[in-house]
């Protein structure tokens, strides 16, 4: 049985480790030390490093991990990512034999142009989505266009409902506060806020989320919903109908929220 464990790092990052009793793979190690500590404590041998995009809080630990473990590093083609051994692209499959897990690569440009995510099935369906999708939110558009991000998010929202979603940041509570402003009548958001508050009070991660929860609460996946459209139009003071325009309006609004 696989375990998927969050290692808190920096202010609000999670470095996810997928492991069984003996072997582990790590996603987006922005720093190495807490990962090495966890692997030692659990007596695990690292078998792979997977990277979603080039930002340093996702890649900063690669070199120190490689000094300790000689393992493949998978990631998108980007010269600024140190020591990738395997460049992967849409629909590539990464077979992590030691974990009996195959992860499929999906390209999700928007937050950065190189962004990819990893989707796998092993008893549960799992998605490691870096900074593309957050619980009740999405990544900022640093490099890509709104249209690219809308397409990327659509790809993720079409994954099976029960898919567990492992995001890289603990942003849930502030995202819910924004989402409730956009869509005050969404009762599922009120429940989510209460649950997330309780978890954070005990310092427990609000993640993973699921695709079905995101489809029900995340305004960035709900740009076709009447109340979200109405919220965006009211904020902008003009009538919009195109989902990409609704998305851009929400993204700008959230940037300054
Ligand atoms: Zn990032």
XYZ file of C-alpha atoms and ligand atoms in Angstrom:
258
model
C 0.000 0.000 0.000
C 1.421 3.373 -0.974
C 1.618 6.234 1.484
C 1.640 9.811 0.287
C 3.210 12.063 2.872
C 3.521 15.871 2.953
C 6.783 17.336 4.225
C 6.248 20.995 5.153
C 8.935 23.320 3.779
C 9.554 27.085 3.667
C 6.536 29.163 4.667
C 3.704 27.161 3.124
C 5.093 24.512 0.718
C 4.519 20.783 0.886
C 7.053 18.381 -0.592
C 5.104 15.184 -1.328
C 6.765 11.813 -0.840
C 5.157 8.679 -2.325
C 6.431 5.549 -0.637
C 5.888 1.950 0.352
C 7.801 0.172 3.122
C 11.165 0.415 1.392
C 11.200 2.858 -1.502
C 10.220 6.455 -2.112
C 9.816 9.039 -4.861
C 9.756 12.753 -4.109
C 7.869 15.491 -5.950
C 9.273 19.031 -6.171
C 11.926 18.988 -3.446
C 12.477 22.712 -2.985
C 14.924 21.840 -0.236
C 16.721 18.575 0.576
C 17.213 18.421 4.337
C 13.678 17.703 5.530
C 13.366 15.090 2.756
C 16.598 13.359 3.787
C 15.464 13.422 7.434
C 12.140 11.821 6.527
C 13.744 9.139 4.339
C 16.200 8.275 7.104
C 13.545 8.209 9.792
C 11.303 5.917 7.704
C 14.310 3.866 6.440
C 13.421 4.526 2.795
C 15.543 4.401 -0.301
C 14.898 7.184 -2.774
C 14.239 5.917 -6.327
C 13.182 9.035 -8.241
C 12.764 12.811 -8.154
C 9.896 14.382 -10.109
C 9.721 18.072 -10.947
C 6.636 20.022 -12.109
C 8.269 23.331 -13.120
C 11.415 25.385 -12.827
C 10.679 27.598 -9.786
C 13.328 27.338 -7.108
C 10.936 26.396 -4.311
C 10.274 23.214 -6.354
C 13.810 22.437 -7.518
C 16.215 23.861 -4.901
C 16.857 20.510 -3.189
C 17.689 18.438 -6.283
C 21.458 18.775 -6.141
C 21.766 17.960 -2.444
C 19.512 14.937 -2.884
C 21.598 13.735 -5.833
C 24.728 14.010 -3.683
C 23.175 11.384 -1.447
C 21.101 9.287 -3.858
C 21.976 8.444 -7.444
C 18.453 8.566 -8.900
C 16.733 9.729 -12.092
C 15.278 13.248 -12.104
C 12.180 13.709 -14.288
C 10.897 17.087 -15.349
C 9.905 19.380 -18.207
C 12.434 20.489 -20.775
C 13.891 23.660 -19.241
C 17.549 24.564 -19.107
C 17.155 26.359 -15.800
C 16.322 23.116 -13.945
C 19.548 21.609 -12.646
C 20.521 18.046 -13.521
C 17.365 16.643 -15.047
C 18.094 13.169 -16.362
C 14.746 12.681 -18.167
C 12.854 15.390 -20.024
C 9.209 14.401 -20.165
C 6.224 15.682 -22.147
C 2.479 15.206 -22.604
C 1.359 11.555 -22.275
C 4.808 10.228 -21.372
C 4.632 7.502 -18.741
C 7.099 7.147 -15.895
C 7.234 3.641 -14.526
C 8.307 3.653 -10.878
C 8.796 -0.084 -10.603
C 9.874 -0.079 -6.951
C 6.541 1.550 -6.085
C 4.410 -0.429 -8.593
C 3.241 2.925 -9.866
C 3.127 4.463 -13.325
C 2.712 8.230 -13.520
C 1.438 9.878 -16.659
C 2.647 13.355 -17.632
C 0.166 16.079 -18.546
C 1.338 19.462 -19.786
C -0.360 22.344 -17.995
C 1.186 25.642 -19.109
C -0.042 28.845 -17.470
C 1.734 29.413 -14.135
C 4.933 28.826 -16.129
C 5.198 27.743 -19.755
C 7.074 24.553 -18.793
C 4.591 23.350 -16.135
C 3.676 19.658 -16.114
C 1.701 17.513 -13.661
C 1.792 13.805 -12.810
C -1.283 11.571 -12.718
C -1.224 7.985 -11.487
C -3.457 5.145 -10.385
C -2.559 2.659 -7.663
C -5.630 1.691 -5.614
C -6.365 5.417 -5.533
C -6.134 7.940 -8.357
C -3.598 10.659 -7.593
C -2.568 13.957 -9.131
C 0.585 15.904 -8.266
C -0.202 19.283 -9.702
C 2.581 21.618 -8.520
C 1.450 25.229 -8.784
C -1.238 24.736 -11.458
C -4.186 23.869 -9.223
C -4.623 24.705 -5.539
C -7.495 23.864 -3.234
C -10.033 26.516 -4.217
C -7.476 28.401 -6.316
C -4.875 28.222 -9.071
C -1.343 29.410 -9.754
C -0.584 32.965 -10.800
C 0.133 33.554 -14.480
C 3.866 34.269 -14.406
C 4.669 33.123 -17.940
C 1.641 31.642 -19.683
C -1.571 33.173 -20.976
C -5.053 33.053 -19.476
C -6.172 30.873 -22.391
C -3.387 28.378 -21.684
C -4.289 28.245 -17.990
C -8.003 27.797 -18.756
C -7.131 24.836 -21.017
C -4.761 23.386 -18.415
C -7.336 23.659 -15.630
C -9.997 22.111 -17.892
C -7.692 19.138 -18.447
C -7.406 18.642 -14.678
C -11.085 19.215 -13.919
C -11.925 16.443 -16.422
C -9.924 13.846 -14.460
C -12.029 11.330 -12.489
C -13.992 12.919 -9.610
C -12.350 10.768 -6.951
C -8.778 11.733 -7.953
C -6.819 12.870 -4.884
C -5.108 16.180 -5.616
C -1.739 16.917 -4.010
C -0.975 20.622 -4.417
C 2.297 22.270 -3.416
C 1.029 25.088 -1.181
C -1.151 25.470 1.886
C -3.269 28.296 0.480
C -6.708 26.833 1.150
C -8.040 29.261 3.761
C -7.090 32.427 1.899
C -8.398 30.897 -1.344
C -11.726 30.047 0.301
C -12.037 33.613 1.574
C -11.721 34.843 -2.014
C -14.025 32.139 -3.416
C -16.753 33.076 -0.905
C -16.565 36.680 -2.054
C -16.980 35.593 -5.690
C -19.717 33.077 -4.949
C -21.369 33.912 -1.620
C -24.290 31.547 -2.222
C -22.132 28.410 -2.607
C -22.910 26.383 0.521
C -20.163 23.827 -0.156
C -17.664 26.674 0.292
C -18.993 27.401 3.770
C -18.527 23.747 4.748
C -15.035 23.732 3.250
C -14.094 26.841 5.212
C -15.256 25.323 8.502
C -13.345 22.075 7.860
C -10.178 23.877 6.708
C -10.229 26.201 9.755
C -10.492 23.242 12.107
C -7.594 21.421 10.386
C -5.343 24.499 10.379
C -6.061 25.123 14.053
C -4.481 21.718 14.694
C -1.694 22.419 12.172
C -2.944 19.598 9.897
C -2.663 20.070 6.089
C -5.950 20.782 4.301
C -4.621 18.663 1.435
C -5.094 16.496 -0.502
C -8.276 17.778 -2.039
C -10.206 15.935 -4.778
C -11.274 16.813 -8.308
C -14.939 16.619 -7.302
C -14.393 19.047 -4.400
C -12.536 21.424 -6.700
C -15.254 21.280 -9.342
C -17.768 22.165 -6.620
C -15.824 24.980 -4.939
C -12.954 26.348 -7.014
C -14.031 29.560 -8.782
C -11.252 29.141 -11.376
C -12.836 25.828 -12.464
C -16.318 27.329 -12.338
C -16.029 30.127 -14.898
C -19.184 28.804 -16.609
C -21.338 28.944 -13.463
C -23.944 31.758 -13.329
C -22.963 33.007 -9.859
C -19.256 33.080 -10.736
C -19.973 34.914 -14.008
C -22.162 37.362 -12.103
C -19.470 37.898 -9.452
C -16.790 38.602 -12.069
C -19.037 40.981 -14.054
C -20.026 42.877 -10.924
C -16.395 43.229 -9.871
C -15.332 44.496 -13.286
C -18.459 46.618 -13.819
C -19.030 45.222 -17.280
C -20.746 42.290 -18.952
C -18.574 39.280 -19.779
C -19.508 35.885 -21.143
C -16.330 34.236 -22.459
C -14.931 31.770 -19.849
C -11.384 33.034 -20.569
C -12.433 36.612 -19.788
C -14.178 35.462 -16.625
C -11.009 33.584 -15.673
C -8.745 36.607 -16.338
C -11.037 38.836 -14.296
C -10.978 36.413 -11.362
C -7.210 35.994 -11.596
C -6.604 39.785 -11.584
C -9.109 40.240 -8.754
C -7.439 37.540 -6.673
C -3.958 39.030 -7.333
C -5.110 42.207 -5.586
C -7.462 40.632 -3.028
Zn 5.792 28.076 -9.088
